[in-house]
Coordinates of C-alpha atoms in Angstrom, one line a residue:
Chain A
X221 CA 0.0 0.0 0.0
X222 CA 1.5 3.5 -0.8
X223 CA 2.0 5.9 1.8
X224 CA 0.2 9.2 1.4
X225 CA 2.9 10.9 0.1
X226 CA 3.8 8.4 -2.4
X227 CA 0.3 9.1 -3.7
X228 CA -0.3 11.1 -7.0
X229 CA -3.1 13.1 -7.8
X230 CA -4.1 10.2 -10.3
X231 CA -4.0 8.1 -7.6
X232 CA -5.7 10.2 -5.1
X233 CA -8.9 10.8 -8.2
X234 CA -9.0 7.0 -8.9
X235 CA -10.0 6.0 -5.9
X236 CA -12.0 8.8 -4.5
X237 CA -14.1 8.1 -7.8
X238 CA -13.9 4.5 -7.2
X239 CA -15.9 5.1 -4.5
X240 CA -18.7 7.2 -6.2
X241 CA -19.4 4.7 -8.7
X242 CA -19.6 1.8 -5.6
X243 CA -22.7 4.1 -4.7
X244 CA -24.4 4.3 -8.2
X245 CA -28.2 2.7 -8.2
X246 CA -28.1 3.3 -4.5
X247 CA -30.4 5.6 -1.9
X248 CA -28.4 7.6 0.1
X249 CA -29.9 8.6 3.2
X250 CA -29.9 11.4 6.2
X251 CA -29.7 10.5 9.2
X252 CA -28.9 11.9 12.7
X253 CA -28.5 9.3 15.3
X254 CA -27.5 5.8 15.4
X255 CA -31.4 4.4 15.4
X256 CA -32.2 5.7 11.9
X257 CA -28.9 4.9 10.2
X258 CA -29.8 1.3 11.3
X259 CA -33.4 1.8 9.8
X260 CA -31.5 3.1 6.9
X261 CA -29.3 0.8 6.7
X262 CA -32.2 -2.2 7.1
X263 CA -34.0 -0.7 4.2
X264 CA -31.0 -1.1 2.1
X265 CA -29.5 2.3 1.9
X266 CA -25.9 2.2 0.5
X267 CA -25.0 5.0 2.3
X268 CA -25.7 7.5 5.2
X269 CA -25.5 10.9 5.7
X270 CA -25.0 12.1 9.0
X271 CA -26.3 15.0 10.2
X272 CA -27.5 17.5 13.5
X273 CA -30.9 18.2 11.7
X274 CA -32.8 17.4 8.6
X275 CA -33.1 20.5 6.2
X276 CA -36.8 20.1 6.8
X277 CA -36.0 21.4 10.5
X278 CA -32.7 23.7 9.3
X279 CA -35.2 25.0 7.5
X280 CA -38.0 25.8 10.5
X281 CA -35.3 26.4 12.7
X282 CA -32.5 29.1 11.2
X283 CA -29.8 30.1 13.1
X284 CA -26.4 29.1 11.5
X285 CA -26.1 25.3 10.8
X286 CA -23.1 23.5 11.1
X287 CA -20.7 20.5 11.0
X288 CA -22.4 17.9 12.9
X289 CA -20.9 17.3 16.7
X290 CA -17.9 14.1 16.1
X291 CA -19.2 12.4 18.9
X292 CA -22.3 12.0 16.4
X293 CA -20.6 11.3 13.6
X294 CA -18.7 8.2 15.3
X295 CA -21.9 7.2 16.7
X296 CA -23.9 6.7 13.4
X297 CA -20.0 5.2 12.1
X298 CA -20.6 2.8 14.9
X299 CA -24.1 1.6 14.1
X300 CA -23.5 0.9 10.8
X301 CA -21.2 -1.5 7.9
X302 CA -22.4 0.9 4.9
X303 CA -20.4 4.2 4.3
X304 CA -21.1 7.0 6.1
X305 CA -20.9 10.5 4.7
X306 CA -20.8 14.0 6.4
X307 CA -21.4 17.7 5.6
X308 CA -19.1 20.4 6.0
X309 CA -20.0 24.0 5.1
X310 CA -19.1 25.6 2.4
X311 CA -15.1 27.0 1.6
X312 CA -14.8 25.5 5.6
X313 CA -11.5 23.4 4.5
X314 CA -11.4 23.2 8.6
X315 CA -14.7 21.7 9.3
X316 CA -13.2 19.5 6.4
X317 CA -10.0 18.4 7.7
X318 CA -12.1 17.3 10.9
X319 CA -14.2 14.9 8.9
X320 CA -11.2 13.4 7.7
X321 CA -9.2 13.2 10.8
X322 CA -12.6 11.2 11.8
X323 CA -12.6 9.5 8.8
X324 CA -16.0 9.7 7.6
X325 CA -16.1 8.3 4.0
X326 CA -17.3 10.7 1.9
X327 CA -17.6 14.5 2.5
X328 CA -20.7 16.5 1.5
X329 CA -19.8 20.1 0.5
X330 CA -23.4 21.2 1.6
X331 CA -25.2 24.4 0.6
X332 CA -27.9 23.2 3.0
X333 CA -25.4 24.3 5.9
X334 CA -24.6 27.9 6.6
X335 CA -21.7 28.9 4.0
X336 CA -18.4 29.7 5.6
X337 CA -17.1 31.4 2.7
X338 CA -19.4 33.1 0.1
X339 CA -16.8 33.4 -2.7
X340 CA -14.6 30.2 -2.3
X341 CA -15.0 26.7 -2.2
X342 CA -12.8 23.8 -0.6
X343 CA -9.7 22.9 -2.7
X344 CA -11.1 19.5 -2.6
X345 CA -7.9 17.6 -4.3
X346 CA -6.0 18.5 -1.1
X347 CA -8.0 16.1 0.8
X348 CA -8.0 12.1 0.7
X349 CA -11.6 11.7 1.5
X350 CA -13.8 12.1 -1.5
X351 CA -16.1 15.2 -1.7
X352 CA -19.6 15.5 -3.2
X353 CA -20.6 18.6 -3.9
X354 CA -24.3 20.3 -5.5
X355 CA -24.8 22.0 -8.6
X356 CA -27.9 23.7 -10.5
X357 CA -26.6 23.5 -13.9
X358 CA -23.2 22.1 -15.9
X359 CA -20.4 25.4 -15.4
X360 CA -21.6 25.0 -11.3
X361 CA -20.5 21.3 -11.7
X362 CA -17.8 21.5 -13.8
X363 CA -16.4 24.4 -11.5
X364 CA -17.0 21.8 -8.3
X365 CA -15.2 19.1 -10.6
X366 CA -12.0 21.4 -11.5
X367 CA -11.6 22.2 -7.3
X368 CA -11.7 18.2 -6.9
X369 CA -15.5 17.2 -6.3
X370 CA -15.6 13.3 -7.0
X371 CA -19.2 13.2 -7.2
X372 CA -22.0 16.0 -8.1
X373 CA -25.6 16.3 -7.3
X374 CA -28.7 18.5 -7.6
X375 CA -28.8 21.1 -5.6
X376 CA -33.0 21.4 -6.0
X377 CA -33.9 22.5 -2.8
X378 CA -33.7 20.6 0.6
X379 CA -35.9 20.5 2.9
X380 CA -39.0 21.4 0.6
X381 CA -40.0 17.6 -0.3
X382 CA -41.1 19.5 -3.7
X383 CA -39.0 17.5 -6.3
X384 CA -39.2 20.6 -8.9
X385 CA -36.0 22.4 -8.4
X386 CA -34.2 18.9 -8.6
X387 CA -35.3 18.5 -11.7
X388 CA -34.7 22.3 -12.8
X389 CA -31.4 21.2 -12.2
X390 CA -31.1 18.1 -13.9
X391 CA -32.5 19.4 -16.4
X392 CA -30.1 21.9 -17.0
X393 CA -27.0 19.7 -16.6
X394 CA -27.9 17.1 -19.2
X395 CA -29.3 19.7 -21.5
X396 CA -25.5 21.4 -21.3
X397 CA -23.7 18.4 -21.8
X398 CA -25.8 17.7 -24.7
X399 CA -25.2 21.0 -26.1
X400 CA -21.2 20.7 -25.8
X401 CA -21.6 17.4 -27.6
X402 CA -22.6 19.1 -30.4
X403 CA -20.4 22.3 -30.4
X404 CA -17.9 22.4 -33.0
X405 CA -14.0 22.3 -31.5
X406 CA -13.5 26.4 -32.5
X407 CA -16.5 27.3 -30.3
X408 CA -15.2 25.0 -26.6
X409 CA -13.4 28.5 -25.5
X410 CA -16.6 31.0 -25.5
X411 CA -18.5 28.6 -24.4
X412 CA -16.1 27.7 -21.4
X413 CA -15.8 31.1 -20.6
X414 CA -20.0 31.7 -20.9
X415 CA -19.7 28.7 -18.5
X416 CA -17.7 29.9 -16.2
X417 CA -16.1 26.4 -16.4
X418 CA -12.4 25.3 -16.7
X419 CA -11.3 24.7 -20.8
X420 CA -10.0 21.4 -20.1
X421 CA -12.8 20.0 -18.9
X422 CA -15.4 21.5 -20.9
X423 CA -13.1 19.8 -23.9
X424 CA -13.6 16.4 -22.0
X425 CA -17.2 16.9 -21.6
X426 CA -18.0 17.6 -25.2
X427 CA -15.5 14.9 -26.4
X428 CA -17.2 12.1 -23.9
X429 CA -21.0 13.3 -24.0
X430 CA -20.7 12.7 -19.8
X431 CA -20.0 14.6 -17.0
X432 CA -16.2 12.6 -15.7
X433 CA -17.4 11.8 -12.1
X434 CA -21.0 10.1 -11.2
X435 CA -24.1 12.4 -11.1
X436 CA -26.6 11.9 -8.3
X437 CA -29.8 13.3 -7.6
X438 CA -30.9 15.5 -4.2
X439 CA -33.3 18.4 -3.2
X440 CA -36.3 17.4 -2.4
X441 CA -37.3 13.6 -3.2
X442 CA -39.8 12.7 -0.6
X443 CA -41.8 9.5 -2.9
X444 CA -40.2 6.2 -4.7
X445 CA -41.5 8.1 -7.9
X446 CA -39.4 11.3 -7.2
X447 CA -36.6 8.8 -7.0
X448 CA -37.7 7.0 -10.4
X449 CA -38.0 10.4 -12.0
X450 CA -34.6 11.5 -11.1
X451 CA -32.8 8.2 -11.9
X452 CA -34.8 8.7 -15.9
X453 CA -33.2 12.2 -15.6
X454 CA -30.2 10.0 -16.0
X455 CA -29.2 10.6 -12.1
X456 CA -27.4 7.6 -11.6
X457 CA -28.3 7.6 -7.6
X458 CA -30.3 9.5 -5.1
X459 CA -30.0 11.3 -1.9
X460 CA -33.0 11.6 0.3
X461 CA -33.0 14.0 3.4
X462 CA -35.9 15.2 5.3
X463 CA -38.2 12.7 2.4
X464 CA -37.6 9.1 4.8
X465 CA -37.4 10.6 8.3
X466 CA -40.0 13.2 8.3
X467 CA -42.7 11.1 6.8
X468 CA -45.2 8.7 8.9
X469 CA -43.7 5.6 8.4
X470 CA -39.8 6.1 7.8
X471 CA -38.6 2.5 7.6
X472 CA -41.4 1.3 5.0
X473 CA -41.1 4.5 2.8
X474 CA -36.7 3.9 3.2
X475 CA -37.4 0.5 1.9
X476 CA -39.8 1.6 -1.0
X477 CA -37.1 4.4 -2.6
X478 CA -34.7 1.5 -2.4
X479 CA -37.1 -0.6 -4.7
X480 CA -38.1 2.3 -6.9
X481 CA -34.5 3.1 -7.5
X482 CA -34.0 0.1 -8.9
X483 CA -36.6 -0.9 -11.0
X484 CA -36.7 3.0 -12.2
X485 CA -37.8 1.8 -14.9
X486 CA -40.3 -0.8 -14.7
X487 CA -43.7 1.1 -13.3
X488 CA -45.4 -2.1 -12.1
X489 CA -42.4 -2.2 -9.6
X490 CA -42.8 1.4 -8.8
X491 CA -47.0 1.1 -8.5
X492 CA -46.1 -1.9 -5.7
X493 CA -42.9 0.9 -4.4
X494 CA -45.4 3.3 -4.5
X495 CA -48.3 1.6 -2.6
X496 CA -49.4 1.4 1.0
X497 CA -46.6 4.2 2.9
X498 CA -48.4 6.6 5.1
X499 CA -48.5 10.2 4.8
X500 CA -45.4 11.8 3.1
X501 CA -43.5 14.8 4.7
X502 CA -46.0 17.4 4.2
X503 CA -43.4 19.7 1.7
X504 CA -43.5 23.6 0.9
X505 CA -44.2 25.0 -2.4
X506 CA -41.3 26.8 -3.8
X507 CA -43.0 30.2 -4.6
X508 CA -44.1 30.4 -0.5
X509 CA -40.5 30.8 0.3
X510 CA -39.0 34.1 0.7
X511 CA -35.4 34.3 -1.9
X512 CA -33.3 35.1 1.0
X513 CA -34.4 31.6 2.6
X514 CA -33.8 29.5 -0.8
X515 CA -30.7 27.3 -0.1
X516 CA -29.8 26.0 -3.9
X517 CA -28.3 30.1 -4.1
X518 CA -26.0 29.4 -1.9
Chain B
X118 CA 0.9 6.5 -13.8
X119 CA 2.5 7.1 -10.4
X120 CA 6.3 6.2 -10.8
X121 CA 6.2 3.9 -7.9
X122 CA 3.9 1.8 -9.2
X123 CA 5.5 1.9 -12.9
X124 CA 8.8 0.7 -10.9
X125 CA 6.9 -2.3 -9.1
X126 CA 5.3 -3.0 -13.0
X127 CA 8.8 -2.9 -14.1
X128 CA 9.8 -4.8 -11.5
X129 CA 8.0 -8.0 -12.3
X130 CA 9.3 -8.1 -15.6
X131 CA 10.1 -11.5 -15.5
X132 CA 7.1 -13.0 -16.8
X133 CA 5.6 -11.7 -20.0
X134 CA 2.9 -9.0 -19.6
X135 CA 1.2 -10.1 -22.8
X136 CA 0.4 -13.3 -21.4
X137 CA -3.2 -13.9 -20.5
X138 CA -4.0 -16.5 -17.6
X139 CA -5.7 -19.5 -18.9
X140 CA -7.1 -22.1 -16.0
X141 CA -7.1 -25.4 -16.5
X142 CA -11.2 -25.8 -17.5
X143 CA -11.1 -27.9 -20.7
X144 CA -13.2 -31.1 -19.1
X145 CA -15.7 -29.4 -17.4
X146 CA -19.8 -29.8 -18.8
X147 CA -20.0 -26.0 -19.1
X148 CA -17.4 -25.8 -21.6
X149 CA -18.6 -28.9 -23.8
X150 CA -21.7 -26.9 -23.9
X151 CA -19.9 -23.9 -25.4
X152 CA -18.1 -25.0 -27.5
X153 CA -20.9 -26.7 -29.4
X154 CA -22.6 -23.0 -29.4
X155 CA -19.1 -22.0 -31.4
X156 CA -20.2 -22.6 -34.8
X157 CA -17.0 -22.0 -36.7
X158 CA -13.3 -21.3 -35.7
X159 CA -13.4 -18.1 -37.5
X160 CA -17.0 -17.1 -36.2
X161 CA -16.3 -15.6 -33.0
X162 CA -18.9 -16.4 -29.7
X163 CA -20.6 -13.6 -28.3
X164 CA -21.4 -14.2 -25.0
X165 CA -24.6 -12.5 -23.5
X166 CA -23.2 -11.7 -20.0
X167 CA -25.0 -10.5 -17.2
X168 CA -25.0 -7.9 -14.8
X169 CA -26.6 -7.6 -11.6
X170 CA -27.8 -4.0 -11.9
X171 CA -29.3 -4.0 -8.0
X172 CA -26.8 -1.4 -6.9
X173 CA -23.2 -0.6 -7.4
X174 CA -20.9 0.1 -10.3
X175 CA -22.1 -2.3 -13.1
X176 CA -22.3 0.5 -15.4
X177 CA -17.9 -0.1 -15.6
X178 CA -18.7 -3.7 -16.3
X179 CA -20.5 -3.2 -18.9
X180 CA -18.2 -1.1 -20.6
X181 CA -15.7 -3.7 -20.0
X182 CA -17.9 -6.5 -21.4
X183 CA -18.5 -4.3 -24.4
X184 CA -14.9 -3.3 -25.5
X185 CA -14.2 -6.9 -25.5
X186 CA -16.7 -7.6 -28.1
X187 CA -19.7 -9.3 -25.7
X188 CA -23.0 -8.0 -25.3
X189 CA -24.2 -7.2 -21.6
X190 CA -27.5 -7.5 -20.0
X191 CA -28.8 -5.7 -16.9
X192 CA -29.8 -8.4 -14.7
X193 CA -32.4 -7.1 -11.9
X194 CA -35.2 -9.6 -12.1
X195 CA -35.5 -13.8 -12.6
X196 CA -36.4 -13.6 -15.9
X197 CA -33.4 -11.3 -16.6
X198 CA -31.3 -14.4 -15.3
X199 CA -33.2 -16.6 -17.8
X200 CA -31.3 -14.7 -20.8
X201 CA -27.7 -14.7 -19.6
X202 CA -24.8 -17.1 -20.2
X203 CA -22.7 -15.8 -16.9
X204 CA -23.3 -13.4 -14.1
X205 CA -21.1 -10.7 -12.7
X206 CA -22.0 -9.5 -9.2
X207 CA -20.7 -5.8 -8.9
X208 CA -19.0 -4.0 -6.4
X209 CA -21.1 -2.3 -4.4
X210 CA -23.1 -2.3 -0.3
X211 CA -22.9 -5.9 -0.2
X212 CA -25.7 -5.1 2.5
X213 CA -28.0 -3.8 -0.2
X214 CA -27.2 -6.1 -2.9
X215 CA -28.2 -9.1 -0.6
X216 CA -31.5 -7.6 0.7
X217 CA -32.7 -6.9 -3.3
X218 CA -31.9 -10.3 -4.4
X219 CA -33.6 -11.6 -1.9
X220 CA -36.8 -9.8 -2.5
X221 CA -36.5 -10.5 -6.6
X222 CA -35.9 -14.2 -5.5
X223 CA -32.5 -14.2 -7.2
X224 CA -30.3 -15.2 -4.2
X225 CA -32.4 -18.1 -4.0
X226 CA -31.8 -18.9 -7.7
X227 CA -28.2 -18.4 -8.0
X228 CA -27.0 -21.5 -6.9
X229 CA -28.9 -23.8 -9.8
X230 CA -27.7 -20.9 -12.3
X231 CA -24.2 -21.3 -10.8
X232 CA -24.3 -25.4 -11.6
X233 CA -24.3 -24.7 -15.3
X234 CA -23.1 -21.0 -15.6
X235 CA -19.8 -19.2 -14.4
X236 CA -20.2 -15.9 -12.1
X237 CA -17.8 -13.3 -11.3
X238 CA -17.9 -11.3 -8.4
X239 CA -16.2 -8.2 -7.4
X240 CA -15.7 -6.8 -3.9
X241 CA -19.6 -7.2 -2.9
X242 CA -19.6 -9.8 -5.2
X243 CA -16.9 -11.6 -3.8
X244 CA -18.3 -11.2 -0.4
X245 CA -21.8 -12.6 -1.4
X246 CA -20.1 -15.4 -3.4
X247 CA -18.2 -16.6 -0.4
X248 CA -18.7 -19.1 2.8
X249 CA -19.0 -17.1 5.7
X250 CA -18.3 -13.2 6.8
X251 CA -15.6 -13.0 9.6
X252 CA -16.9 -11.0 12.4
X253 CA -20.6 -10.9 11.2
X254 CA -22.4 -14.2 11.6
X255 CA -25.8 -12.8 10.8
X256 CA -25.0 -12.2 7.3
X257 CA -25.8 -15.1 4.9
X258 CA -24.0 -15.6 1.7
X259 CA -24.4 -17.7 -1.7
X260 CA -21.2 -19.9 -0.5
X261 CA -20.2 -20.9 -3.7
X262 CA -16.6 -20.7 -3.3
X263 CA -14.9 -21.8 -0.7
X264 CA -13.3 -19.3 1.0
X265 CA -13.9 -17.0 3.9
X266 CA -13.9 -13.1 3.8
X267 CA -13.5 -9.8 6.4
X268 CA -15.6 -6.7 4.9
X269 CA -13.9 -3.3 5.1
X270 CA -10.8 -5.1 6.5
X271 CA -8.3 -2.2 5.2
X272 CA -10.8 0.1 7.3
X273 CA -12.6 3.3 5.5
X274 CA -12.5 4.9 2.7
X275 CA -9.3 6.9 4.1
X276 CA -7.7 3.4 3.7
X277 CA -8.6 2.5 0.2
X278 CA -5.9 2.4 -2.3
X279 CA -4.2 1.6 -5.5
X280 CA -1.2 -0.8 -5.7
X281 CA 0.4 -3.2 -7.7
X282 CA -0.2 -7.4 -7.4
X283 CA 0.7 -10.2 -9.5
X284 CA -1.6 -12.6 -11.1
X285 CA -0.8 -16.0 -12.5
X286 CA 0.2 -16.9 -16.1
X287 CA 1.4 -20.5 -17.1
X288 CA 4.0 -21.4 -14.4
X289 CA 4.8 -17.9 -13.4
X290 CA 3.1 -14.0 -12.8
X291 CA 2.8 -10.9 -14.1
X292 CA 2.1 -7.7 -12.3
X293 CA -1.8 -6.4 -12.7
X294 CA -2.9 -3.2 -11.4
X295 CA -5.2 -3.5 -8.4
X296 CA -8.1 -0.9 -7.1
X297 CA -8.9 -1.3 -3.6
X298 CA -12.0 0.5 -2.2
X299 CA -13.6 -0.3 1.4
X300 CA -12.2 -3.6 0.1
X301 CA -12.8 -7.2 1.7
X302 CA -10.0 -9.6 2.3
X303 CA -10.1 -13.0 2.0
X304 CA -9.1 -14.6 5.2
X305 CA -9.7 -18.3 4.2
X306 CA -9.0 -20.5 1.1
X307 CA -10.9 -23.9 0.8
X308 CA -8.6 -26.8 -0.5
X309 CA -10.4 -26.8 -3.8
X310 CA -10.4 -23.2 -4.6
X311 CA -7.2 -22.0 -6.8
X312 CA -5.4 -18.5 -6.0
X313 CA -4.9 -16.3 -9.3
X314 CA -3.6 -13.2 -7.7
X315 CA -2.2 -12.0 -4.7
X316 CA -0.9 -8.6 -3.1
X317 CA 2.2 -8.9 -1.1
X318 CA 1.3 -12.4 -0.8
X319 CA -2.4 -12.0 0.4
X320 CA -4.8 -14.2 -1.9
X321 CA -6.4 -11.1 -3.6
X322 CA -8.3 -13.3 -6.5
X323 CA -9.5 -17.1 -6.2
X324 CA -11.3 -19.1 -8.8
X325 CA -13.6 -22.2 -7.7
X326 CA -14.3 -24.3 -10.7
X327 CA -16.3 -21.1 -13.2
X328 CA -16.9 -18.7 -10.0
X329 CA -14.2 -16.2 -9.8
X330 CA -13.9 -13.5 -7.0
X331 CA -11.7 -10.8 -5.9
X332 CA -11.4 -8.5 -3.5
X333 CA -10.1 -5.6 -6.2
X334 CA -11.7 -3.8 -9.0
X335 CA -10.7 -4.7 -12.6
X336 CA -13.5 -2.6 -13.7
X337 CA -11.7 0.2 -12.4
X338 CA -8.3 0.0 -13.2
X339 CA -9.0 -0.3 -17.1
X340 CA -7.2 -3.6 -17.5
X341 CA -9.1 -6.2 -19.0
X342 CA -6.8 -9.2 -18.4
X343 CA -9.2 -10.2 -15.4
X344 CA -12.6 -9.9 -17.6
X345 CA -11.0 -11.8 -20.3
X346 CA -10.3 -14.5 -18.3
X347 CA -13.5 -14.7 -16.7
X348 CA -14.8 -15.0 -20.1
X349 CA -12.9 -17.8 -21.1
X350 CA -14.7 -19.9 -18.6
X351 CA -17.5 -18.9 -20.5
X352 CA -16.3 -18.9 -24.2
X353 CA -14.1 -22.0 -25.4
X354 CA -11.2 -21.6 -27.1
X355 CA -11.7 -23.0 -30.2
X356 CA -8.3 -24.4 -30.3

């Protein structure tokens, strides 16, 4: 095994992406204490996120939000075989190094927490743990990819059980890469800059028709069929936050966005995914909440 | 590629790095069976191979199966099964991937499919494929291979890593890249179960008869010496 400084960055990228695609067709779910990372975990989640609060309640609540407390952290780590994943806030490369030092495996780069730094992100590739990070449309995710992001995600917005933003941003993702496929070489350079995106990448992009690092969907998936709309987006996994723990029956409705995301694409599977779960997390309509409280700006 | 591990390539030099690992399978039912599906020596076999789309990274499968000329088939239901020659179990939460095939019924089914078909199974796969799970008795498995395995043995994801093993060809090895995420190890070999490649002398792939398992990625690392010989337990060699 190679000592950390006998890694190089190729190294370092392999396996933090190696990880991300272990979590493809998967539900990644938030939790915060060691009880629902075991439900989680028992409905087949193939990852957890640990957290202080749901968005749903970061939401009600205000005040700043923050890195969870370690002993937290180690105590969902504990329950649990699956990986376990953690938010920092954003441009907080200290919150990050803490998560490391507890080695969570994956970090999540979180608009949903309070930003630490309104103009700068992590500078991800100095870290060994792998970072996801959101993104509304393809310059935000090629910009997160460029600082060292090993996974992206949907923004949409958290805490809202409304799926619609998520799919705003899907949307917009695939429709970007689609248009760079088609761009002729000449034009990669405006369009980079239009992006706000690094050249090299945007070159990759149109030359591969993908984005280089696994996609997932998050923001606001509170039914199986959110989950089975995002993964025909072409998400290729979903987070759900406040959707599993703020609804009536948490480990039934855990279990059925396992079994939609799946069989995605087989709606007899997703009538029986769909059928029998209690009430849903009641949700907020986008155009009820003030701009200053939308988190997906962030 | 990181010089250190271009030195330990170079390093193993000794054996040719062309030369693919061919088990010892010519006798077995399976392969009969195959080779009467090979119509002509120049007409190459396309194998339909599947892959257990549940959850985890069989989307890098695929690609491999495809660059090597073989169709793939996303295998999430029984009647998926039904159209497949072989069956490669992905890396992945082996936790997850158990709990789906049990609900589709597959887990229960693998074990006829496995009497007539080979399977490959990475990480997850390996660990579903095996005996028993040091250290979590409550876990059930396929067992069909003989060998033992430890989940997340190297520890977290802090601890995964890249390195450089050997696998064997004819009477010697050559050096194979090897991806190790939240990896497994293999803690026991059965008497009947062959080790192909090793890391620092740790067993780190093991064939049983047409199930091969490792604890690595292939799919990751972009070599396809390990796919191809998985598919020559499915495909005879004309020759």
């Amino acid at each position: 095994m190679l000592k950390e400084q006998q890694m190089n960055a190729e190294d370092k990228r392999k396996i933090k992406i190696g990880l991300a695609e272990m979590l493809k067709g998967g539900v990644i779910m938030d939790v915060t204490n060691a009880d629902q990372a075991r439900i989680a975990e028992d409905a087949g989640a193939c990852a957890v996120m640990a957290l202080e609060r749901v968005p749903a309640d970061i939401r009600a609540e205000g005040g700043v939000a923050r890195m969870a407390d370690p002993a937290r952290i180690l105590e969902i780590k504990d329950a649990v075989t699956i990986p376990v994943m953690a938010k920092c806030r954003i441009g907080h490369f200290a919150e990050a190094q803490i998560l490391e030092a507890l080695e969570v495996d994956f970090i999540d780069e979180s608009e949903v927490l309070t930003p630490a730094d309104e103009a700068h992100h992590v500078d991800k590739d100095q870290f060994r743990i792998p970072f996801v990070c959101g993104c509304r449309d393809l310059g935000e995710a090629l910009r997160r990819i460029g600082e060292g992001a090993a996974m992206l995600r949907t923004k949409g917005e958290a805490g809202t059980g409304n799926i619609v933003e998520a799919v705003r941003h899907m949307r917009a993702v695939q429709g970007g890469i689609r248009r760079l496929s088609v761009l002729p070489r000449e034009e990669l350079m405006t369009e980079a800059k239009n992006l706000g995106a690094p050249y090299d990448l945007v070159c990759w992009v149109a030359e591969n028709g993908k984005l280089p690092v696994p996609n997932f969907a998050a923001g606001g998936i509170a039914t199986p069929a959110d989950a089975a709309l995002m993964m025909q987006l072409g998400a290729e996994s979903v987070f759900v936050g406040s959707g599993i723990f703020k609804s009536a029956d948490p480990a039934v409705r855990a279990k059925a966005i396992v079994l939609a995301t799946t069989h995605y694409n087989d709606p007899k599977r997703l009538v029986e995914a769909s059928t029998g779960l209690g009430v849903p997390m009641r949700g907020l309509e986008i155009g009820s909440i003030p701009v200053e409280q939308l988190l997906q700006v962030r | 590629m990181n010089p250190i591990l271009t030195q330990k390539l170079r390093a193993h030099e000794r054996a040719s790095a062309a030369e693919v690992i061919r088990p010892d399978v010519g006798g077995s039912p399976l392969l009969r069976r195959c080779k009467q599906s090979v119509t002509t020596e120049t007409q190459e076999y396309r194998a339909t191979v599947g892959l257990l789309a549940l959850q985890g990274d069989f989307g890098l499968h695929r690609q491999m199966i495809e660059a090597l000329g073989h169709s793939a088939v996303e295998v999430r239901t029984l009647s998926d099964l039904e159209r497949v020659d072989c069956l490669i179990m992905p890396g992945g939460e082996s936790t997850t991937i158990r709990k789906l095939m049990k609900q589709e019924g597959l887990f229960a089914a693998l074990p006829q499919f496995a009497r007539t078909k080979p399977i490959m199974g990475t990480c997850a796969g390996l660990i579903l494929l095996g005996k028993a799970i040091k250290g979590s008795p409550g876990e059930d498995t396929l067992g069909l291979i003989d060998c033992d395995t430890s989940r997340n043995a190297y520890g977290s994801q802090y601890q995964s890593f890249r390195d450089v093993g050997e696998i064997r060809a004819g009477n010697g090895a050559v050096p194979l890249e090897m991806v190790f995420i939240r990896a497994p190890r293999i803690v026991r070999v059965g008497d009947n179960v062959e080790v192909l490649g090793r890391l620092n002398g740790e067993p780190t792939l093991v064939r049983q008869g047409t199930i091969l398992a490792m604890t690595f990625h292939p799919e990751l690392s972009g070599d396809a010496r390990v796919h191809q010989l998985f598919l020559s337990l499915v495909v005879a060699d004309p020759n």
